[in-house]
Amino acid sequence: MKIIVLAPCLLSPFYVYRGPKDKEYKTSNELLNLLAKHAEEITVLTYPCPEYKLIGWPRPPMSKEVFEKLGMSETAKTIVDFIERVLTEEKPEKVIFVGVKGSPTCGVFYTTSSDPEKFPYKIIEEFPYLNEKERIKLSKELMEEQNFKVIPGKGVLFQILKKRFPEAIYLEFDKDNIEESLKQLDKHFKH
């Protein structure tokens, strides 16, 4: 048995911090089609969204450092414990973790960075009361103001996963390059 451990926002675009946009819907649809094609060969495990578990939804865009300051490491550890329990009980012959490029929690090779001392934390309480249009507008503004950068590195959850499961395969889904991401997954699902 192969277990594919997927970041939940790849299948359900509604977990994305500000709500889904076209690329999230397309990612979900295309990935569901690929998973269906390999249904006989793989089992899918999605874990609770760490960002949703810690902050809720919707939430403003926040960097890895901001999430760490808010206590994401503890939340991520409970999720990794869940994943470990499933893998221990199921004993798969192959485990593939699939994260999200640029995610502060689920980035595998790239995460998001900013100065946590400059983040307007009060906005976390206000953000859920904004409508979709206001959230998307404010998200763009915050990303610019906070000078968010996508940098090489692991998100909070994947830092822990890579230490606990060094023998697993790690892939990163790029929602801005869906076709290439699907090709990589397809290749690993077959072998």
Tab-separated table of C-alpha atoms in Angstrom:
chain	number	residue	atom	x	y	z
A	1	MET	CA	0.000	0.000	0.000
A	2	LYS	CA	1.119	3.531	-0.819
A	3	ILE	CA	-0.144	6.311	1.412
A	4	ILE	CA	-0.255	9.808	-0.015
A	5	VAL	CA	-0.318	12.370	2.814
A	6	LEU	CA	-1.864	15.497	1.319
A	7	ALA	CA	-2.122	19.062	2.535
A	8	PRO	CA	-5.908	19.519	2.976
A	9	CYS	CA	-6.177	22.718	0.914
A	10	LEU	CA	-5.080	20.796	-2.172
A	11	LEU	CA	-8.325	18.819	-2.122
A	12	SER	CA	-10.616	21.321	-0.446
A	13	PRO	CA	-9.832	24.851	-1.627
A	14	PHE	CA	-11.923	26.364	1.159
A	15	TYR	CA	-9.107	25.962	3.707
A	16	VAL	CA	-7.010	28.627	1.971
A	17	TYR	CA	-6.540	31.570	4.344
A	18	ARG	CA	-8.596	34.138	2.379
A	19	GLY	CA	-10.893	31.745	0.599
A	20	PRO	CA	-10.416	30.067	-2.779
A	21	LYS	CA	-9.521	31.720	-6.061
A	22	ASP	CA	-9.460	30.132	-9.523
A	23	LYS	CA	-6.108	28.400	-9.023
A	24	GLU	CA	-7.367	26.671	-5.869
A	25	TYR	CA	-10.463	25.343	-7.656
A	26	LYS	CA	-8.363	24.149	-10.593
A	27	THR	CA	-5.820	22.492	-8.273
A	28	SER	CA	-8.586	20.611	-6.467
A	29	ASN	CA	-10.318	19.445	-9.659
A	30	GLU	CA	-7.136	18.340	-11.423
A	31	LEU	CA	-5.770	16.604	-8.338
A	32	LEU	CA	-9.033	14.745	-7.717
A	33	ASN	CA	-8.905	13.495	-11.314
A	34	LEU	CA	-5.323	12.280	-10.850
A	35	LEU	CA	-6.139	10.561	-7.544
A	36	ALA	CA	-9.131	8.823	-9.131
A	37	LYS	CA	-6.870	7.537	-11.914
A	38	HIS	CA	-4.632	5.904	-9.272
A	39	ALA	CA	-7.380	4.835	-6.837
A	40	GLU	CA	-6.307	1.171	-6.965
A	41	GLU	CA	-2.677	1.954	-6.151
A	42	ILE	CA	-2.893	4.577	-3.411
A	43	THR	CA	-4.637	5.520	-0.196
A	44	VAL	CA	-5.013	9.204	0.651
A	45	LEU	CA	-4.553	10.707	4.090
A	46	THR	CA	-5.388	14.367	4.569
A	47	TYR	CA	-4.557	15.876	7.927
A	48	PRO	CA	-6.326	18.727	9.747
A	49	CYS	CA	-5.231	22.095	8.352
A	50	PRO	CA	-2.733	23.430	10.918
A	51	GLU	CA	-3.575	27.055	10.146
A	52	TYR	CA	-7.310	26.424	10.464
A	53	LYS	CA	-6.779	24.505	13.707
A	54	LEU	CA	-4.765	27.381	15.219
A	55	ILE	CA	-6.562	30.471	13.828
A	56	GLY	CA	-9.774	29.400	12.099
A	57	TRP	CA	-11.120	30.689	8.806
A	58	PRO	CA	-10.897	33.056	7.106
A	59	ARG	CA	-7.566	34.385	8.317
A	60	PRO	CA	-5.125	37.006	7.065
A	61	PRO	CA	-1.985	35.954	5.207
A	62	MET	CA	0.766	35.255	7.722
A	63	SER	CA	4.363	34.158	7.344
A	64	LYS	CA	6.059	31.180	8.949
A	65	GLU	CA	7.575	33.468	11.591
A	66	VAL	CA	4.190	34.979	12.498
A	67	PHE	CA	2.656	31.502	12.837
A	68	GLU	CA	5.585	30.383	14.978
A	69	LYS	CA	5.053	33.373	17.258
A	70	LEU	CA	1.371	32.399	17.574
A	71	GLY	CA	2.259	28.847	18.694
A	72	MET	CA	2.084	26.872	15.464
A	73	SER	CA	4.839	24.476	16.533
A	74	GLU	CA	2.612	22.905	19.208
A	75	THR	CA	-0.362	22.650	16.833
A	76	ALA	CA	1.853	21.086	14.160
A	77	LYS	CA	3.223	18.516	16.627
A	78	THR	CA	-0.301	17.251	17.433
A	79	ILE	CA	-0.997	16.849	13.708
A	80	VAL	CA	2.287	14.991	13.160
A	81	ASP	CA	1.378	12.689	16.062
A	82	PHE	CA	-1.904	11.897	14.279
A	83	ILE	CA	-0.084	11.171	11.002
A	84	GLU	CA	2.472	9.017	12.793
A	85	ARG	CA	-0.250	6.970	14.478
A	86	VAL	CA	-1.970	6.302	11.141
A	87	LEU	CA	1.291	5.322	9.443
A	88	THR	CA	2.306	3.080	12.354
A	89	GLU	CA	-0.996	1.242	12.264
A	90	GLU	CA	-1.291	0.989	8.463
A	91	LYS	CA	2.374	0.097	7.793
A	92	PRO	CA	2.485	1.308	4.159
A	93	GLU	CA	5.361	0.218	1.954
A	94	LYS	CA	5.686	3.757	0.577
A	95	VAL	CA	4.765	7.174	2.014
A	96	ILE	CA	4.579	10.327	-0.088
A	97	PHE	CA	4.021	13.657	1.634
A	98	VAL	CA	2.623	16.403	-0.586
A	99	GLY	CA	2.859	19.978	0.677
A	100	VAL	CA	2.196	23.389	-0.855
A	101	LYS	CA	4.849	25.673	-2.314
A	102	GLY	CA	5.184	28.865	-0.282
A	103	SER	CA	2.966	27.745	2.597
A	104	PRO	CA	4.086	28.908	6.046
A	105	THR	CA	3.055	25.541	7.485
A	106	CYS	CA	2.937	23.055	4.592
A	107	GLY	CA	5.813	24.315	2.457
A	108	VAL	CA	8.186	21.470	1.620
A	109	PHE	CA	11.022	23.329	-0.118
A	110	TYR	CA	9.676	26.922	-0.069
A	111	THR	CA	7.903	28.843	2.664
A	112	THR	CA	6.790	32.416	3.315
A	113	SER	CA	8.838	34.818	5.407
A	114	SER	CA	8.345	38.250	6.994
A	115	ASP	CA	9.244	40.163	10.158
A	116	PRO	CA	6.857	38.951	12.911
A	117	GLU	CA	7.441	42.130	14.928
A	118	LYS	CA	5.789	44.222	12.200
A	119	PHE	CA	2.663	42.110	11.779
A	120	PRO	CA	-0.637	43.836	12.803
A	121	TYR	CA	-1.929	41.010	15.049
A	122	LYS	CA	-5.244	42.779	15.749
A	123	ILE	CA	-6.228	42.078	12.121
A	124	ILE	CA	-6.582	38.365	13.011
A	125	GLU	CA	-9.709	39.191	15.041
A	126	GLU	CA	-11.156	41.524	12.383
A	127	PHE	CA	-10.462	39.425	9.276
A	128	PRO	CA	-13.311	36.878	9.701
A	129	TYR	CA	-15.901	39.666	9.530
A	130	LEU	CA	-14.818	40.843	6.070
A	131	ASN	CA	-16.633	39.710	2.953
A	132	GLU	CA	-14.773	37.844	0.213
A	133	LYS	CA	-13.938	40.929	-1.859
A	134	GLU	CA	-12.647	42.822	1.189
A	135	ARG	CA	-10.566	39.810	2.322
A	136	ILE	CA	-8.868	39.431	-1.043
A	137	LYS	CA	-8.108	43.155	-1.244
A	138	LEU	CA	-6.758	43.282	2.322
A	139	SER	CA	-4.726	40.104	1.780
A	140	LYS	CA	-2.880	41.709	-1.148
A	141	GLU	CA	-2.268	44.880	0.868
A	142	LEU	CA	-0.962	42.947	3.867
A	143	MET	CA	1.392	40.888	1.736
A	144	GLU	CA	2.877	44.058	0.278
A	145	GLU	CA	3.024	45.944	3.597
A	146	GLN	CA	4.577	42.973	5.375
A	147	ASN	CA	7.073	42.463	2.550
A	148	PHE	CA	6.175	38.764	2.353
A	149	LYS	CA	8.796	36.757	0.537
A	150	VAL	CA	8.762	33.187	-0.688
A	151	ILE	CA	12.104	31.767	0.422
A	152	PRO	CA	13.799	28.364	0.362
A	153	GLY	CA	12.880	26.456	3.510
A	154	LYS	CA	10.296	24.226	5.127
A	155	GLY	CA	6.979	25.279	6.632
A	156	VAL	CA	6.415	24.657	10.347
A	157	LEU	CA	4.600	21.322	9.869
A	158	PHE	CA	7.003	19.969	7.260
A	159	GLN	CA	10.033	20.780	9.418
A	160	ILE	CA	8.668	18.341	11.977
A	161	LEU	CA	7.531	15.782	9.388
A	162	LYS	CA	10.942	15.653	7.715
A	163	LYS	CA	12.635	14.989	11.068
A	164	ARG	CA	10.145	12.305	12.053
A	165	PHE	CA	9.886	10.612	8.636
A	166	PRO	CA	13.254	11.150	6.905
A	167	GLU	CA	12.780	8.068	4.681
A	168	ALA	CA	9.530	9.317	3.109
A	169	ILE	CA	9.214	10.987	-0.288
A	170	TYR	CA	8.436	14.709	-0.184
A	171	LEU	CA	6.799	16.579	-3.049
A	172	GLU	CA	5.661	20.175	-3.241
A	173	PHE	CA	2.559	21.201	-5.174
A	174	ASP	CA	2.869	24.568	-6.902
A	175	LYS	CA	-0.597	26.042	-7.490
A	176	ASP	CA	1.004	28.434	-9.979
A	177	ASN	CA	2.343	25.496	-11.993
A	178	ILE	CA	-0.401	22.891	-11.674
A	179	GLU	CA	0.533	20.837	-14.752
A	180	GLU	CA	4.136	20.271	-13.669
A	181	SER	CA	3.036	19.451	-10.117
A	182	LEU	CA	0.577	16.865	-11.426
A	183	LYS	CA	3.295	15.283	-13.593
A	184	GLN	CA	5.566	14.886	-10.560
A	185	LEU	CA	2.804	13.290	-8.519
A	186	ASP	CA	1.770	10.980	-11.353
A	187	LYS	CA	5.339	9.772	-11.744
A	188	HIS	CA	5.604	8.894	-8.035
A	189	PHE	CA	2.158	7.314	-7.851
A	190	LYS	CA	3.109	4.823	-10.586
A	191	HIS	CA	6.304	3.511	-8.967
